[in-house]
mmCIF file of C-alpha atoms in Angstrom:
data_model
loop_
_atom_site.group_PDB
_atom_site.id
_atom_site.type_symbol
_atom_site.label_atom_id
_atom_site.label_comp_id
_atom_site.label_asym_id
_atom_site.label_seq_id
_atom_site.Cartn_x
_atom_site.Cartn_y
_atom_site.Cartn_z
ATOM 1 C CA MET E 132 4.927 17.582 1.502
ATOM 2 C CA ILE E 133 7.082 17.624 4.640
ATOM 3 C CA PRO E 134 5.438 15.569 7.404
ATOM 4 C CA LYS E 135 4.824 17.495 10.607
ATOM 5 C CA VAL E 136 3.952 16.468 14.128
ATOM 6 C CA LEU E 137 2.038 18.723 16.538
ATOM 7 C CA ILE E 138 2.673 18.033 20.219
ATOM 8 C CA CYS E 139 1.193 19.772 23.259
ATOM 9 C CA PHE E 140 4.033 21.034 25.470
ATOM 10 C CA THR E 141 2.597 19.298 28.551
ATOM 11 C CA VAL E 142 2.642 15.982 26.660
ATOM 12 C CA ILE E 143 6.275 16.615 25.685
ATOM 13 C CA ASP E 144 7.231 17.018 29.340
ATOM 14 C CA LEU E 145 5.476 13.744 30.178
ATOM 15 C CA HIS E 146 7.146 11.651 27.454
ATOM 16 C CA PHE E 147 10.607 13.198 27.666
ATOM 17 C CA GLY E 148 10.704 12.951 31.446
ATOM 18 C CA LYS E 149 11.818 16.550 31.796
ATOM 19 C CA VAL E 150 10.330 20.048 31.691
ATOM 20 C CA TYR E 151 11.807 21.955 28.749
ATOM 21 C CA THR E 152 11.613 25.640 27.972
ATOM 22 C CA GLN E 153 10.870 26.504 24.357
ATOM 23 C CA GLU E 154 14.519 27.426 23.783
ATOM 24 C CA GLU E 155 15.781 24.193 25.345
ATOM 25 C CA PHE E 156 13.422 22.068 23.269
ATOM 26 C CA ASP E 157 14.393 23.974 20.118
ATOM 27 C CA GLU E 158 18.053 23.176 20.852
ATOM 28 C CA LEU E 159 17.200 19.521 21.532
ATOM 29 C CA CYS E 160 15.457 19.220 18.158
ATOM 30 C CA PHE E 161 18.361 20.937 16.388
ATOM 31 C CA GLU E 162 20.861 18.603 18.048
ATOM 32 C CA TYR E 163 18.914 15.589 16.781
ATOM 33 C CA GLY E 164 18.588 17.081 13.287
ATOM 34 C CA LEU E 165 14.989 18.293 13.453
ATOM 35 C CA GLU E 166 13.465 21.748 13.162
ATOM 36 C CA LEU E 167 10.944 23.254 15.551
ATOM 37 C CA ASP E 168 8.816 24.947 12.901
ATOM 38 C CA GLU E 169 6.609 27.065 15.147
ATOM 39 C CA VAL E 170 4.810 27.263 18.452
ATOM 40 C CA THR E 171 1.059 27.443 17.951
ATOM 41 C CA SER E 172 -2.143 25.667 19.025
ATOM 42 C CA GLU E 173 -4.156 22.923 17.354
ATOM 43 C CA LYS E 174 -7.022 25.364 16.735
ATOM 44 C CA ALA E 175 -4.774 28.145 15.407
ATOM 45 C CA SER E 176 -2.904 25.703 13.169
ATOM 46 C CA LEU E 177 -6.137 24.416 11.636
ATOM 47 C CA GLU E 178 -7.426 27.949 11.133
ATOM 48 C CA LYS E 179 -4.188 28.854 9.357
ATOM 49 C CA GLU E 180 -4.435 25.755 7.164
ATOM 50 C CA ARG E 181 -8.071 26.378 6.196
ATOM 51 C CA GLY E 182 -7.803 30.152 6.018
ATOM 52 C CA SER E 183 -10.909 30.655 8.164
ATOM 53 C CA VAL E 184 -12.093 30.564 11.753
ATOM 54 C CA VAL E 185 -12.628 26.997 12.945
ATOM 55 C CA ILE E 186 -15.537 26.449 15.297
ATOM 56 C CA GLY E 187 -15.367 23.411 17.545
ATOM 57 C CA ASN E 188 -14.980 22.460 21.184
ATOM 58 C CA ASN E 189 -12.721 19.483 20.529
ATOM 59 C CA LEU E 190 -9.748 21.503 19.299
ATOM 60 C CA CYS E 191 -6.929 22.123 21.742
ATOM 61 C CA GLU E 192 -6.088 25.782 22.397
ATOM 62 C CA GLN E 193 -3.076 24.940 24.558
ATOM 63 C CA GLU E 194 0.399 25.715 23.281
ATOM 64 C CA VAL E 195 1.688 23.060 20.878
ATOM 65 C CA TYR E 196 5.026 22.609 19.101
ATOM 66 C CA LYS E 197 4.962 21.967 15.359
ATOM 67 C CA ILE E 198 8.034 19.941 14.331
ATOM 68 C CA ASP E 199 9.175 19.177 10.779
ATOM 69 C CA ILE E 200 9.868 15.465 10.286
ATOM 70 C CA PRO E 201 12.174 14.060 7.542
ATOM 71 C CA ALA E 202 10.224 12.375 4.744
ATOM 72 C CA ASN E 203 11.790 8.980 5.502
ATOM 73 C CA ARG E 204 11.217 9.030 9.287
ATOM 74 C CA TYR E 205 7.595 8.010 9.718
ATOM 75 C CA ASP E 206 8.492 6.486 13.068
ATOM 76 C CA LEU E 207 8.735 10.056 14.413
ATOM 77 C CA LEU E 208 5.152 11.045 13.534
ATOM 78 C CA SER E 209 3.848 10.364 17.043
ATOM 79 C CA VAL E 210 5.098 11.816 20.301
ATOM 80 C CA GLU E 211 5.800 8.253 21.471
ATOM 81 C CA GLY E 212 8.092 7.565 18.515
ATOM 82 C CA LEU E 213 9.721 10.986 18.626
ATOM 83 C CA SER E 214 10.501 10.899 22.339
ATOM 84 C CA ARG E 215 11.789 7.326 22.129
ATOM 85 C CA ALA E 216 14.147 8.178 19.247
ATOM 86 C CA ILE E 217 15.554 11.308 20.882
ATOM 87 C CA ARG E 218 15.976 9.662 24.281
ATOM 88 C CA ILE E 219 17.858 6.771 22.632
ATOM 89 C CA PHE E 220 20.026 9.355 20.853
ATOM 90 C CA LYS E 221 20.714 11.032 24.210
ATOM 91 C CA ALA E 222 21.542 7.607 25.756
ATOM 92 C CA GLU E 223 18.752 8.052 28.305
ATOM 93 C CA ILE E 224 17.094 4.747 27.380
ATOM 94 C CA ASP E 225 18.158 1.602 25.547
ATOM 95 C CA GLN E 226 17.139 0.923 21.971
ATOM 96 C CA PRO E 227 14.189 -1.518 21.945
ATOM 97 C CA GLU E 228 14.767 -4.983 20.553
ATOM 98 C CA TYR E 229 11.873 -6.346 18.532
ATOM 99 C CA LYS E 230 11.415 -10.108 18.331
ATOM 100 C CA ILE E 231 9.050 -12.246 16.310
ATOM 101 C CA GLU E 232 7.493 -14.785 18.619
ATOM 102 C CA LYS E 233 4.548 -17.113 18.303
ATOM 103 C CA PRO E 234 1.636 -15.326 19.997
ATOM 104 C CA LEU E 235 -0.219 -16.795 22.917
ATOM 105 C CA GLY E 236 -3.883 -17.654 22.549
ATOM 106 C CA VAL E 237 -5.989 -17.911 19.414
ATOM 107 C CA LEU E 238 -4.392 -17.265 16.022
ATOM 108 C CA HIS E 239 -6.642 -15.205 13.785
ATOM 109 C CA GLN E 240 -6.942 -15.339 10.007
ATOM 110 C CA ILE E 241 -8.160 -13.011 7.279
ATOM 111 C CA LEU E 242 -9.640 -15.088 4.465
ATOM 112 C CA VAL E 243 -9.357 -13.317 1.118
ATOM 113 C CA LYS E 244 -11.999 -13.784 -1.584
ATOM 114 C CA LYS E 245 -10.840 -13.777 -5.208
ATOM 115 C CA GLU E 246 -13.181 -10.907 -6.180
ATOM 116 C CA THR E 247 -10.980 -8.429 -4.262
ATOM 117 C CA ALA E 248 -8.159 -8.872 -6.825
ATOM 118 C CA SER E 249 -9.626 -6.240 -9.151
ATOM 119 C CA ILE E 250 -10.052 -3.556 -6.459
ATOM 120 C CA ARG E 251 -7.559 -3.671 -3.565
ATOM 121 C CA PRO E 252 -5.965 -7.107 -3.858
ATOM 122 C CA PHE E 253 -3.911 -7.193 -0.654
ATOM 123 C CA VAL E 254 -4.761 -7.245 3.031
ATOM 124 C CA VAL E 255 -2.608 -7.870 6.101
ATOM 125 C CA GLY E 256 -3.506 -7.958 9.771
ATOM 126 C CA ALA E 257 -1.992 -7.632 13.232
ATOM 127 C CA ILE E 258 -3.116 -7.564 16.846
ATOM 128 C CA LEU E 259 -1.906 -5.312 19.648
ATOM 129 C CA ARG E 260 -2.632 -7.024 22.960
ATOM 130 C CA ASP E 261 -2.903 -5.643 26.493
ATOM 131 C CA VAL E 262 -2.928 -2.015 25.379
ATOM 132 C CA THR E 263 -3.695 0.694 27.931
ATOM 133 C CA PHE E 264 -4.992 3.975 26.529
ATOM 134 C CA ASN E 265 -5.415 7.293 28.261
ATOM 135 C CA VAL E 266 -6.870 10.431 26.694
ATOM 136 C CA ASP E 267 -3.519 11.580 25.288
ATOM 137 C CA SER E 268 -2.297 8.198 24.006
ATOM 138 C CA TYR E 269 -5.681 7.450 22.424
ATOM 139 C CA ALA E 270 -5.626 10.775 20.566
ATOM 140 C CA SER E 271 -2.022 10.147 19.507
ATOM 141 C CA PHE E 272 -2.900 6.678 18.180
ATOM 142 C CA ILE E 273 -5.744 8.042 16.028
ATOM 143 C CA ASP E 274 -3.607 10.983 14.893
ATOM 144 C CA LEU E 275 -0.771 8.670 13.811
ATOM 145 C CA GLN E 276 -3.141 6.752 11.525
ATOM 146 C CA ASP E 277 -4.323 9.997 9.960
ATOM 147 C CA LYS E 278 -0.759 11.233 9.378
ATOM 148 C CA LEU E 279 0.196 7.935 7.712
ATOM 149 C CA HIS E 280 -2.911 8.088 5.535
ATOM 150 C CA GLN E 281 -2.166 11.631 4.409
ATOM 151 C CA ASN E 282 1.521 11.108 3.687
ATOM 152 C CA ILE E 283 3.081 7.760 2.854
ATOM 153 C CA CYS E 284 -0.299 6.077 2.215
ATOM 154 C CA ARG E 285 -0.930 8.732 -0.467
ATOM 155 C CA LYS E 286 -4.336 9.687 0.915
ATOM 156 C CA ARG E 287 -5.383 6.035 1.226
ATOM 157 C CA THR E 288 -4.861 5.254 -2.458
ATOM 158 C CA LEU E 289 -1.918 2.950 -1.681
ATOM 159 C CA VAL E 290 -2.934 1.701 1.755
ATOM 160 C CA ALA E 291 -5.887 2.170 4.112
ATOM 161 C CA ILE E 292 -5.467 1.210 7.773
ATOM 162 C CA GLY E 293 -8.371 0.152 9.941
ATOM 163 C CA THR E 294 -8.181 -0.351 13.727
ATOM 164 C CA HIS E 295 -10.812 -2.210 15.749
ATOM 165 C CA ASP E 296 -11.606 -3.337 19.279
ATOM 166 C CA LEU E 297 -10.835 -7.045 18.953
ATOM 167 C CA ASP E 298 -13.003 -7.936 21.953
ATOM 168 C CA THR E 299 -16.141 -6.774 20.081
ATOM 169 C CA ILE E 300 -15.583 -8.979 16.994
ATOM 170 C CA SER E 301 -14.652 -12.584 16.219
ATOM 171 C CA GLY E 302 -12.314 -14.239 13.736
ATOM 172 C CA PRO E 303 -11.698 -15.635 11.267
ATOM 173 C CA PHE E 304 -12.243 -12.461 9.261
ATOM 174 C CA GLU E 305 -13.184 -12.306 5.591
ATOM 175 C CA TYR E 306 -12.006 -9.775 3.034
ATOM 176 C CA ARG E 307 -14.622 -9.654 0.289
ATOM 177 C CA ALA E 308 -15.706 -7.543 -2.672
ATOM 178 C CA GLU E 309 -19.469 -7.103 -2.880
ATOM 179 C CA LEU E 310 -22.084 -5.075 -4.725
ATOM 180 C CA PRO E 311 -22.580 -1.699 -2.962
ATOM 181 C CA LYS E 312 -26.304 -2.309 -2.478
ATOM 182 C CA ASP E 313 -25.552 -5.573 -0.647
ATOM 183 C CA ILE E 314 -23.181 -4.041 1.928
ATOM 184 C CA LYS E 315 -25.148 -2.690 4.884
ATOM 185 C CA PHE E 316 -23.771 -1.582 8.250
ATOM 186 C CA ARG E 317 -23.630 1.237 10.769
ATOM 187 C CA PRO E 318 -20.568 3.331 9.924
ATOM 188 C CA LEU E 319 -18.351 5.065 12.451
ATOM 189 C CA ASN E 320 -20.133 7.812 14.431
ATOM 190 C CA GLU E 321 -23.471 7.314 12.684
ATOM 191 C CA ALA E 322 -26.749 6.489 14.438
ATOM 192 C CA LYS E 323 -28.194 4.089 11.847
ATOM 193 C CA GLU E 324 -27.276 1.614 9.133
ATOM 194 C CA PHE E 325 -26.598 2.514 5.509
ATOM 195 C CA THR E 326 -25.807 0.555 2.390
ATOM 196 C CA ALA E 327 -22.425 1.296 0.832
ATOM 197 C CA GLU E 328 -24.360 2.825 -2.061
ATOM 198 C CA GLU E 329 -26.120 5.232 0.310
ATOM 199 C CA LEU E 330 -22.822 6.126 1.996
ATOM 200 C CA MET E 331 -21.452 7.486 -1.268
ATOM 201 C CA THR E 332 -24.304 10.008 -1.276
ATOM 202 C CA LEU E 333 -24.059 10.701 2.452
ATOM 203 C CA TYR E 334 -20.316 11.402 2.352
ATOM 204 C CA ALA E 335 -20.404 13.446 -0.859
ATOM 205 C CA THR E 336 -20.664 16.563 1.329
ATOM 206 C CA ASN E 337 -18.370 15.335 4.116
ATOM 207 C CA SER E 338 -15.144 17.365 3.912
ATOM 208 C CA HIS E 339 -13.094 14.642 5.618
ATOM 209 C CA LEU E 340 -14.301 11.588 3.694
ATOM 210 C CA LYS E 341 -15.293 13.064 0.328
ATOM 211 C CA PRO E 342 -11.717 12.962 -1.097
ATOM 212 C CA TYR E 343 -11.553 9.169 -0.640
ATOM 213 C CA LEU E 344 -14.814 8.267 -2.396
ATOM 214 C CA PRO E 345 -13.361 8.257 -5.957
ATOM 215 C CA ILE E 346 -10.918 5.490 -4.983
ATOM 216 C CA ILE E 347 -13.720 2.899 -5.196
ATOM 217 C CA GLN E 348 -16.840 4.817 -6.250
ATOM 218 C CA ASP E 349 -16.796 3.752 -9.905
ATOM 219 C CA LYS E 350 -16.093 0.088 -9.124
ATOM 220 C CA GLU E 351 -18.739 -2.572 -9.660
ATOM 221 C CA ARG E 352 -17.895 -4.091 -6.270
ATOM 222 C CA TYR E 353 -16.578 -2.488 -3.078
ATOM 223 C CA PRO E 354 -14.020 -4.018 -0.686
ATOM 224 C CA VAL E 355 -15.393 -4.950 2.732
ATOM 225 C CA ILE E 356 -14.103 -6.802 5.810
ATOM 226 C CA TYR E 357 -16.459 -8.983 7.865
ATOM 227 C CA ASP E 358 -15.966 -10.873 11.085
ATOM 228 C CA SER E 359 -17.174 -14.476 11.503
ATOM 229 C CA ASN E 360 -20.609 -13.292 12.682
ATOM 230 C CA GLY E 361 -21.203 -11.157 9.607
ATOM 231 C CA VAL E 362 -20.354 -7.872 11.349
ATOM 232 C CA VAL E 363 -18.835 -5.306 8.984
ATOM 233 C CA CYS E 364 -15.502 -4.154 10.402
ATOM 234 C CA SER E 365 -14.679 -1.722 7.618
ATOM 235 C CA LEU E 366 -15.430 -0.497 4.129
ATOM 236 C CA PRO E 367 -11.875 0.313 3.044
ATOM 237 C CA PRO E 368 -10.600 2.838 2.217
ATOM 238 C CA ILE E 369 -13.612 4.909 3.330
ATOM 239 C CA ILE E 370 -14.849 4.173 6.855
ATOM 240 C CA ASN E 371 -14.802 1.669 9.726
ATOM 241 C CA GLY E 372 -17.878 0.219 11.368
ATOM 242 C CA GLU E 373 -19.260 1.657 14.602
ATOM 243 C CA HIS E 374 -19.561 -1.826 16.110
ATOM 244 C CA SER E 375 -15.793 -2.365 16.448
ATOM 245 C CA LYS E 376 -14.820 1.234 17.235
ATOM 246 C CA ILE E 377 -11.802 1.491 19.537
ATOM 247 C CA LYS E 378 -12.356 3.337 22.814
ATOM 248 C CA LEU E 379 -10.370 4.397 25.853
ATOM 249 C CA SER E 380 -11.353 1.084 27.433
ATOM 250 C CA THR E 381 -10.071 -1.005 24.485
ATOM 251 C CA LYS E 382 -7.427 -3.536 25.529
ATOM 252 C CA ASN E 383 -6.812 -5.514 22.320
ATOM 253 C CA VAL E 384 -6.607 -3.826 18.920
ATOM 254 C CA PHE E 385 -7.164 -5.629 15.631
ATOM 255 C CA ILE E 386 -5.366 -3.869 12.765
ATOM 256 C CA GLU E 387 -6.155 -4.485 9.094
ATOM 257 C CA ALA E 388 -4.451 -2.793 6.188
ATOM 258 C CA THR E 389 -5.786 -3.122 2.635
ATOM 259 C CA ALA E 390 -3.533 -2.076 -0.205
ATOM 260 C CA THR E 391 -2.643 -2.091 -3.868
ATOM 261 C CA ASP E 392 0.872 -3.281 -2.993
ATOM 262 C CA HIS E 393 1.653 -6.114 -0.572
ATOM 263 C CA HIS E 394 5.006 -4.775 0.666
ATOM 264 C CA LYS E 395 3.537 -1.354 1.429
ATOM 265 C CA ALA E 396 0.706 -2.927 3.394
ATOM 266 C CA ILE E 397 3.166 -4.844 5.591
ATOM 267 C CA PHE E 398 5.303 -1.735 6.105
ATOM 268 C CA PHE E 399 2.395 0.465 7.212
ATOM 269 C CA LYS E 400 1.049 -2.207 9.518
ATOM 270 C CA SER E 401 4.461 -2.437 11.223
ATOM 271 C CA LEU E 402 4.523 1.343 11.799
ATOM 272 C CA ILE E 403 1.224 1.188 13.689
ATOM 273 C CA CYS E 404 2.410 -1.863 15.659
ATOM 274 C CA GLN E 405 5.511 0.042 16.845
ATOM 275 C CA TYR E 406 3.306 2.833 18.238
ATOM 276 C CA ASN E 407 3.590 1.704 21.852
#
């Protein structure tokens, strides 16, 4: 499957620092080696994909550009990455230089319990500090995670990425594998707590989450990440906890990536870290 990125034309103008006509932006993409697949809207694109009318107030009906992205260029899956790459190519900005430096403040740990070895044996973490979200950048951040999950993460079978508001939880964190009946928390966007066992029934009819249930459903124990106060951060690769949900006001983001392969986990984590 060819990865695609959908970008509202007003957001393009903001990130590229220039107002482009459709023809000019098509030429810009061609010059860089990309293809402007079509001009549509988020709602129309989803209706075309599902083959039915989509009802919902959260879908954008503004004009958006759908751009085909090469299979090996996951850094272009967000408007931030795409605009940065093209502006570097056009010599409008300098190429960023990434350095590994010892972070300021508290160093956090993820303690891994041996029981996780038989399910999803690897976990890595990272922290994005002093982040400033607006409505567009927040939506782009969430959308980037979803695109990575659907493509290179192989629908979460290889890697599942969780993002959390660090200021609502405390380290050190623990990556455990527990019996489904013993895992109880309030999952993302739900009003009450469920056991992991109950969630498998709840999400059996959820079109978004149902495809991921078989990844762990037949396991004796499920992977789960706790903070030092016993708060469930996530039940990977299914759902995050409501407690640590990131919001527009979030300033520090804790990222955890559980995986079946250590190198892939590190790679996916780095893609999210390069977002801003």
